[in-house]
JSON list of C-alpha atoms and ligand atoms in Angstrom, two decimals:
[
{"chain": "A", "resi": 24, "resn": "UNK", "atom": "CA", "xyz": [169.10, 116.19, 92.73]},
{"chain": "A", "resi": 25, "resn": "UNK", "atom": "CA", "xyz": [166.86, 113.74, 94.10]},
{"chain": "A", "resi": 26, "resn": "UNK", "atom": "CA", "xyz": [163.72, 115.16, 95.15]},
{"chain": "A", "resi": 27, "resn": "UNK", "atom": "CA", "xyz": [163.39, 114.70, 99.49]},
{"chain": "A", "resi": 28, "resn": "UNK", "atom": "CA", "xyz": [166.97, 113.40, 99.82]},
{"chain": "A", "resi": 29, "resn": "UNK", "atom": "CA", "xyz": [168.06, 114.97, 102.73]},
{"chain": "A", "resi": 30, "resn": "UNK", "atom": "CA", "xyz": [172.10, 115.32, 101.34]},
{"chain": "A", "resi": 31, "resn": "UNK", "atom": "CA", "xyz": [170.81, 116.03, 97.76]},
{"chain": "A", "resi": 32, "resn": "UNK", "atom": "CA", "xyz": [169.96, 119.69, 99.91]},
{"chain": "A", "resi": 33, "resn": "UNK", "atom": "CA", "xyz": [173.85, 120.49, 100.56]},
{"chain": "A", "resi": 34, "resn": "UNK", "atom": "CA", "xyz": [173.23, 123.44, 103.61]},
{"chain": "A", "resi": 35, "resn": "UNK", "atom": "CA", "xyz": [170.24, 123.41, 104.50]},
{"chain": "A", "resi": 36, "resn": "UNK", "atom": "CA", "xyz": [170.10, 119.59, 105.16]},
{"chain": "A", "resi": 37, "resn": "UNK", "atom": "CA", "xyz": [173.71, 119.89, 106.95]},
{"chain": "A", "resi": 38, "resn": "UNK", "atom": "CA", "xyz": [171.67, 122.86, 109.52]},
{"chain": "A", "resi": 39, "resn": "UNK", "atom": "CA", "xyz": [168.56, 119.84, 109.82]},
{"chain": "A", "resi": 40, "resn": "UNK", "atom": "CA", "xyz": [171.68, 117.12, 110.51]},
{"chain": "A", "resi": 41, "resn": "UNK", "atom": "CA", "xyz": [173.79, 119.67, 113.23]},
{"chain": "A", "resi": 42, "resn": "UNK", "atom": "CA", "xyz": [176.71, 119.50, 110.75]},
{"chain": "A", "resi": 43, "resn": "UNK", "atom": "CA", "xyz": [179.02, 122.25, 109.25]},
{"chain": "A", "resi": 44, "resn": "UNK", "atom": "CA", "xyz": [180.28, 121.87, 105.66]},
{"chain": "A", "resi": 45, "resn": "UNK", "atom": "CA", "xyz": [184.14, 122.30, 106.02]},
{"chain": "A", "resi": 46, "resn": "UNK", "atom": "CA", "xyz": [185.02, 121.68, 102.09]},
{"chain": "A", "resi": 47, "resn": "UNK", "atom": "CA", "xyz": [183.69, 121.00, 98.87]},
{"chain": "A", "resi": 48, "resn": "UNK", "atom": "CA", "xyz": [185.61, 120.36, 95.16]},
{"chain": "A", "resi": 49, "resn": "UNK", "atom": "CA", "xyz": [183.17, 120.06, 92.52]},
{"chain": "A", "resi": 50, "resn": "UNK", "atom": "CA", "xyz": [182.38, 116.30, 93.11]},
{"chain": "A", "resi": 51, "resn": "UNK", "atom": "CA", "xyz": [182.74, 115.58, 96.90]},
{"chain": "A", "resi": 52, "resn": "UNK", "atom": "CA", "xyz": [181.73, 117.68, 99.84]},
{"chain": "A", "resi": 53, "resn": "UNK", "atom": "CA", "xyz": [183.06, 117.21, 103.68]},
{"chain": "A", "resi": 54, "resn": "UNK", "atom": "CA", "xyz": [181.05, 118.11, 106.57]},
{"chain": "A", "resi": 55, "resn": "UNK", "atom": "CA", "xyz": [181.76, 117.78, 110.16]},
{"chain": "A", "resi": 56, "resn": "UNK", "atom": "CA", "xyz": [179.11, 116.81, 112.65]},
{"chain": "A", "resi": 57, "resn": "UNK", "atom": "CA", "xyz": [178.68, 119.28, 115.51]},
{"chain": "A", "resi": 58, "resn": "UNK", "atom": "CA", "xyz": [176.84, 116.99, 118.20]},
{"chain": "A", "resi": 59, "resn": "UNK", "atom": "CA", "xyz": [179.16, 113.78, 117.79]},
{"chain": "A", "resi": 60, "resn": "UNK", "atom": "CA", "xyz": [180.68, 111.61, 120.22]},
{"chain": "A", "resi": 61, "resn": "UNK", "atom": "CA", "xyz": [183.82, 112.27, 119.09]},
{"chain": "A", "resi": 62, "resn": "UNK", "atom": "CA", "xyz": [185.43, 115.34, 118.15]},
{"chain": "A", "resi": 63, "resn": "UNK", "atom": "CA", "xyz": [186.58, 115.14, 114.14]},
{"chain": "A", "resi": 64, "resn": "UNK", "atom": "CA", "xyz": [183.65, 112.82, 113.61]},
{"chain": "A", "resi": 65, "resn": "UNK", "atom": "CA", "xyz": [183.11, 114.04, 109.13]},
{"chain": "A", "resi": 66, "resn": "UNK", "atom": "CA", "xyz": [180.90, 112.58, 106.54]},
{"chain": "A", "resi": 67, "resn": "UNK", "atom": "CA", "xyz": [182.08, 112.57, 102.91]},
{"chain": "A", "resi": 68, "resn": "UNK", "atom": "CA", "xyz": [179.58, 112.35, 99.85]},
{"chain": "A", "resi": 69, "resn": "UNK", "atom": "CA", "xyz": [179.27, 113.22, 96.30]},
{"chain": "A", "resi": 70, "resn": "UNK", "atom": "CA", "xyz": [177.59, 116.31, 95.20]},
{"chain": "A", "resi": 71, "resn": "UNK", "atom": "CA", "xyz": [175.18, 114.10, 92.62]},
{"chain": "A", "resi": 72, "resn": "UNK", "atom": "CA", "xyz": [172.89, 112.02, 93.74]},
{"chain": "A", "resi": 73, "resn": "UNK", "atom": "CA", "xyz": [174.45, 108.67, 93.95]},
{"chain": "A", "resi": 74, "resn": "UNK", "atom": "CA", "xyz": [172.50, 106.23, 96.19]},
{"chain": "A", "resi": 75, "resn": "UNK", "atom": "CA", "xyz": [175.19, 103.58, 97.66]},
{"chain": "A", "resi": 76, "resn": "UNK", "atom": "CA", "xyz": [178.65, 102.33, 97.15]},
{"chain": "A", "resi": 77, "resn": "UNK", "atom": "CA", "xyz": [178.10, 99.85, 94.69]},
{"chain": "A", "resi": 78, "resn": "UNK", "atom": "CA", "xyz": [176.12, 102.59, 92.21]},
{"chain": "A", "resi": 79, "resn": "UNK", "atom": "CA", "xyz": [179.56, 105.19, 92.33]},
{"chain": "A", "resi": 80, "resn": "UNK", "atom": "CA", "xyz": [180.55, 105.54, 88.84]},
{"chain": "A", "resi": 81, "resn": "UNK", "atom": "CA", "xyz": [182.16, 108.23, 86.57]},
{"chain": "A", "resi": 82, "resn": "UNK", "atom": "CA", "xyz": [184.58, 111.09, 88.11]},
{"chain": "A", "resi": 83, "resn": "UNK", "atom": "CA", "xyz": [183.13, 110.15, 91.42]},
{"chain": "A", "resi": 84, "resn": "UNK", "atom": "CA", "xyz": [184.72, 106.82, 91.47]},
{"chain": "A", "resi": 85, "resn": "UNK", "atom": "CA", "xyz": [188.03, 108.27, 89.88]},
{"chain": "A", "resi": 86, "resn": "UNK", "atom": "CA", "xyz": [188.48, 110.37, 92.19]},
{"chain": "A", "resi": 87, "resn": "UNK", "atom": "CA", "xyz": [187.50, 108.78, 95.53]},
{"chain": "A", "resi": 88, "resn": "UNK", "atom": "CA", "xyz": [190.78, 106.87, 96.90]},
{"chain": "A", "resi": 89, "resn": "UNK", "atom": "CA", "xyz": [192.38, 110.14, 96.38]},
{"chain": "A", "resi": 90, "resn": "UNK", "atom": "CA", "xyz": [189.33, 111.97, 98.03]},
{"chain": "A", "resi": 91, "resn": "UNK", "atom": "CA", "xyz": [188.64, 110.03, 101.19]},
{"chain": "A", "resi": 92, "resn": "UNK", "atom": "CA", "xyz": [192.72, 109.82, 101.99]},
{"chain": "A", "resi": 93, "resn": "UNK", "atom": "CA", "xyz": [193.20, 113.02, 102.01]},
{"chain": "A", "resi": 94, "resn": "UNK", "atom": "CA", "xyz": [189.87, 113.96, 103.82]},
{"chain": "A", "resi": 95, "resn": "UNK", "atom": "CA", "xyz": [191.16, 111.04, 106.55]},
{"chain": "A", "resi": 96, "resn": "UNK", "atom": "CA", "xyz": [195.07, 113.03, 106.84]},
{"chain": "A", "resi": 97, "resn": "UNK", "atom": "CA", "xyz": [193.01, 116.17, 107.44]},
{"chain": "A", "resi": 98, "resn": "UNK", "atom": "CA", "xyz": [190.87, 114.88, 110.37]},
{"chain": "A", "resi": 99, "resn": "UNK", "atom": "CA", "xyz": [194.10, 113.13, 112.07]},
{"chain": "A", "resi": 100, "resn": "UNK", "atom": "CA", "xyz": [195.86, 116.20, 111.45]},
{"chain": "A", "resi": 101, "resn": "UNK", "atom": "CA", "xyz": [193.19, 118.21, 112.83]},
{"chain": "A", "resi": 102, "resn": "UNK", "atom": "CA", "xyz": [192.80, 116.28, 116.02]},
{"chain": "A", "resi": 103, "resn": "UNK", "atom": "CA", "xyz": [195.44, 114.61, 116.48]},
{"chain": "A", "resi": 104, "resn": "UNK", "atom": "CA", "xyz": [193.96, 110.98, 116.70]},
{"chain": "A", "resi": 105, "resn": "UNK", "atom": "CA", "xyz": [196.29, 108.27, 115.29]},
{"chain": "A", "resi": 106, "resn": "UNK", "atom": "CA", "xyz": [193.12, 106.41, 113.06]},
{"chain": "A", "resi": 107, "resn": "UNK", "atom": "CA", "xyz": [190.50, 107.50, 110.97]},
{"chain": "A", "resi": 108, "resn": "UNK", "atom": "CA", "xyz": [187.38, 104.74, 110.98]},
{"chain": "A", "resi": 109, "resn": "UNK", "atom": "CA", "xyz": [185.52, 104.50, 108.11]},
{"chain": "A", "resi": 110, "resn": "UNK", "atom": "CA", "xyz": [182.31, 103.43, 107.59]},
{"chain": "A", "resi": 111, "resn": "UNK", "atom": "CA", "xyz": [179.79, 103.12, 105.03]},
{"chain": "A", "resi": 112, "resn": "UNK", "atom": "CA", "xyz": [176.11, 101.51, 105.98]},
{"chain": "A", "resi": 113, "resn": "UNK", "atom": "CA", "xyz": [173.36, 102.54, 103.22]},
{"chain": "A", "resi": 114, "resn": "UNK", "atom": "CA", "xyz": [170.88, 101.02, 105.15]},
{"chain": "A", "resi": 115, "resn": "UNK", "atom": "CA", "xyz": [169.51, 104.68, 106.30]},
{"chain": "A", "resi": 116, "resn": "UNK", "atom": "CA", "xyz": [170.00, 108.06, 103.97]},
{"chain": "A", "resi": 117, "resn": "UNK", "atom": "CA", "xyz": [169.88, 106.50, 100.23]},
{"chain": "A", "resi": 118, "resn": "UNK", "atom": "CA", "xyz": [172.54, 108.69, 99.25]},
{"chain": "A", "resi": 119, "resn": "UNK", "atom": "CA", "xyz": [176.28, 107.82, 99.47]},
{"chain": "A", "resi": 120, "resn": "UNK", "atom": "CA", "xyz": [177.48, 108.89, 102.65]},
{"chain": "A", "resi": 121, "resn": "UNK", "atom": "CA", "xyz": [180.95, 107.73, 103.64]},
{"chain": "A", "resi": 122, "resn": "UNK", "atom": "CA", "xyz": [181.62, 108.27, 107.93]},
{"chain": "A", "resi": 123, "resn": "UNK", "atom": "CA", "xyz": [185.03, 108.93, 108.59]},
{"chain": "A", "resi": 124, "resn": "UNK", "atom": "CA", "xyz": [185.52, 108.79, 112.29]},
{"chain": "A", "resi": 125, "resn": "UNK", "atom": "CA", "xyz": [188.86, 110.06, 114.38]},
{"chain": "A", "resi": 126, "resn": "UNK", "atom": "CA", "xyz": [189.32, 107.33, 116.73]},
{"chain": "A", "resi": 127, "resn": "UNK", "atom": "CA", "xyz": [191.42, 107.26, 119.67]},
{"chain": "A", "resi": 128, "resn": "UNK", "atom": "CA", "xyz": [192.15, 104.63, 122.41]},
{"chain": "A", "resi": 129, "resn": "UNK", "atom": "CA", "xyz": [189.74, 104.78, 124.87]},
{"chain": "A", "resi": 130, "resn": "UNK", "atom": "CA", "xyz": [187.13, 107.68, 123.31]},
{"chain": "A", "resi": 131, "resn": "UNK", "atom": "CA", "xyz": [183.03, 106.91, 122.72]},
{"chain": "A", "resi": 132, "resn": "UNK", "atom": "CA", "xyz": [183.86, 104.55, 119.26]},
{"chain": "A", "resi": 133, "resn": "UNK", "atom": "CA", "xyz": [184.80, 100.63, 118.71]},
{"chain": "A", "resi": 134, "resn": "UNK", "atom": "CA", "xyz": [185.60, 98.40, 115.85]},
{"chain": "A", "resi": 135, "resn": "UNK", "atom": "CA", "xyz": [182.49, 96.22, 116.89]},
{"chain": "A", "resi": 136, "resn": "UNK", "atom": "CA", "xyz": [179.49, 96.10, 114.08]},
{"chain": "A", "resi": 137, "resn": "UNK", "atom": "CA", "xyz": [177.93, 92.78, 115.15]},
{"chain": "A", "resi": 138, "resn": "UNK", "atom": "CA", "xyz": [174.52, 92.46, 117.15]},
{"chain": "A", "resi": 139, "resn": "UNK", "atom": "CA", "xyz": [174.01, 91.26, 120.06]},
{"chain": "A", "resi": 140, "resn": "UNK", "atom": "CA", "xyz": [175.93, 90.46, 123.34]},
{"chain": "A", "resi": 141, "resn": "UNK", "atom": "CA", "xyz": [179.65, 90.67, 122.07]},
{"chain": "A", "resi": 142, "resn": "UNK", "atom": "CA", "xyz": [182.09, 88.39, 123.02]},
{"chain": "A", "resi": 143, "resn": "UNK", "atom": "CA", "xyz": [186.00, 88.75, 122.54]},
{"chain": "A", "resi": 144, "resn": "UNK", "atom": "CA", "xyz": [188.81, 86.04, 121.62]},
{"chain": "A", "resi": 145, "resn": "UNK", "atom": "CA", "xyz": [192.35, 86.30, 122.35]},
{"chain": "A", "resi": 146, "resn": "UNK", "atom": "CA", "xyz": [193.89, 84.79, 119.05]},
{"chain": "A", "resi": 147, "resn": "UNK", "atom": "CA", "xyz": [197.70, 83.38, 119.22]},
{"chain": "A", "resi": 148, "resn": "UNK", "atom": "CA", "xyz": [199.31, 86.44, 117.77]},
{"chain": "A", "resi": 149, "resn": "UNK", "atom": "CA", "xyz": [197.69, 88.55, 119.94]},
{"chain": "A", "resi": 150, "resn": "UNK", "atom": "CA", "xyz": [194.97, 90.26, 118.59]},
{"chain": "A", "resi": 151, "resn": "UNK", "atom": "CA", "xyz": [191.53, 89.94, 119.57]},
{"chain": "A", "resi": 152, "resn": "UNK", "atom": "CA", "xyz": [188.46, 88.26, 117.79]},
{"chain": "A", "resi": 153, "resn": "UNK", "atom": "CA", "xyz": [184.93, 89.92, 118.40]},
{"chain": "A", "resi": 154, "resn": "UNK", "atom": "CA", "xyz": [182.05, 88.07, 118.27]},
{"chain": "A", "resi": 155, "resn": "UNK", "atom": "CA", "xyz": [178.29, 87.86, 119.19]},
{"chain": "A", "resi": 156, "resn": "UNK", "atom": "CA", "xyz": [176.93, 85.09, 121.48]},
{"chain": "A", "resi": 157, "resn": "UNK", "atom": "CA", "xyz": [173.55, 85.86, 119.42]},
{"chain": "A", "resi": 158, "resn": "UNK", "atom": "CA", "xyz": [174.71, 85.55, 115.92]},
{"chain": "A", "resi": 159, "resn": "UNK", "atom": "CA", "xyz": [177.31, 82.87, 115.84]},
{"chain": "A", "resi": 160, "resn": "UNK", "atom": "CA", "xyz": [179.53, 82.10, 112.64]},
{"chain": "A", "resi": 161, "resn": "UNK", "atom": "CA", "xyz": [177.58, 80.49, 109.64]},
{"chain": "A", "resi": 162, "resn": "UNK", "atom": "CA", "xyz": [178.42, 77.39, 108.12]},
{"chain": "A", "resi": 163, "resn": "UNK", "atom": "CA", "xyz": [182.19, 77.70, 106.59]},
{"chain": "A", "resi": 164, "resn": "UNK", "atom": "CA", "xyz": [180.75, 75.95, 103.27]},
{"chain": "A", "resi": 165, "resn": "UNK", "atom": "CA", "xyz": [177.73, 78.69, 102.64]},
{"chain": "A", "resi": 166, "resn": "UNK", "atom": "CA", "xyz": [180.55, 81.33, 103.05]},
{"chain": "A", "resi": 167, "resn": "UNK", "atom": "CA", "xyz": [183.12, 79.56, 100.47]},
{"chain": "A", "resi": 168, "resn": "UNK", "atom": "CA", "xyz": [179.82, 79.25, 98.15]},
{"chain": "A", "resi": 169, "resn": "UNK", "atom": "CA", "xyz": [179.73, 82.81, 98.44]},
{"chain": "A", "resi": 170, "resn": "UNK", "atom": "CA", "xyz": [183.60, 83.43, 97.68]},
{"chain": "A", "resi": 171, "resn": "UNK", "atom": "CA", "xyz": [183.43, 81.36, 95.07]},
{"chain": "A", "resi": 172, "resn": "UNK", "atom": "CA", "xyz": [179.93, 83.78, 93.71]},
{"chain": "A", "resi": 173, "resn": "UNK", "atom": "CA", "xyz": [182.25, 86.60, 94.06]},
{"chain": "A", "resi": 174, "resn": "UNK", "atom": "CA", "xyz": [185.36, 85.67, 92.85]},
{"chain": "A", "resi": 175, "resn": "UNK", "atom": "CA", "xyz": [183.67, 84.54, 89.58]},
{"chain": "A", "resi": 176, "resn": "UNK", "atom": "CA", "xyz": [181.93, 88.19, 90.06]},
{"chain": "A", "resi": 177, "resn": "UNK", "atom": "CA", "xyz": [184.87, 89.83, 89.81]},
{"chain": "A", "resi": 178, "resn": "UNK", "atom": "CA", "xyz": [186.83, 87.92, 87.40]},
{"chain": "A", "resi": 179, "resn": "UNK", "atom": "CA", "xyz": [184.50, 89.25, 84.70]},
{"chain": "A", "resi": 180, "resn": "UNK", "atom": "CA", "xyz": [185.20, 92.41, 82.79]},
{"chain": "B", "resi": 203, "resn": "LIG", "atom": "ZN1", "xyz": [170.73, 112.75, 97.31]}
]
């Protein structure tokens, strides 16, 4: 436990968050918000004290495609909504905290995470581009640079 992490204290942060804590295996723990904008709106996270994403290691990370599925068939399940969203920020509670999010057409939730006054593109199959008038694409060669980083990244062992 991580002293003054606000997950790291299980019930007693979830009554300080409005949430309810609707399973737990001895890894992982689900709660449910109770003041969402949404109904179904659940937060996943490891018992341990495991700041973001990119620090899960050990049983955690074994078990977590299996975890967050299965978490994601309950809430559709549960309220019926056809998608689950899924987030992950890290920018605000420094302990992993996945959002999993029943979305339906039309309720309080949107796939936009961009700044700014948000534009939309109708591409030539059909789907639609967002985008923010604000924060326009970078430069196509910085973001090959950067594929290039991370495919060389994750070509070693
Ligand atoms: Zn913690």
């Amino acid at each position: 436990m991580s002293d003054g992490c606000i997950i790291c204290r299980k019930e007693a942060g979830d009554a300080q968050l409005h949430r309810l804590e609707v399973w737990r295996d001895e890894f992982w723990r689900v709660t449910i918000s109770l003041d969402a904008e949404v109904l179904g709106f659940a937060y996943l996270e490891p018992l341990r004290h495991i700041p973001t994403i990119a620090d899960l290691d050990g049983p955690e990370a074994q078990s977590f495609g299996a975890v967050i599925a299965r978490t994601c068939r309950a809430l559709k399940q549960a309220t019926g909504a056809p998608l689950v969203y899924v987030y992950i920020f890290g920018d605000g509670v420094a302990h992993l905290h996945v959002h999993l999010a029943a979305h339906r057409d039309g309720d309080a939730l949107n796939s936009q995470m961009i700044r700014g006054e948000i534009v939309s593109e109708k591409m030539p199959d059909g789907f639609e581009r967002f985008f923010s008038r604000e924060f326009p694409a970078l430069p196509e060669a910085d973001q090959r640079n950067v594929a290039e980083a991370v495919r060389r990244s994750l070509a070693m062992p």
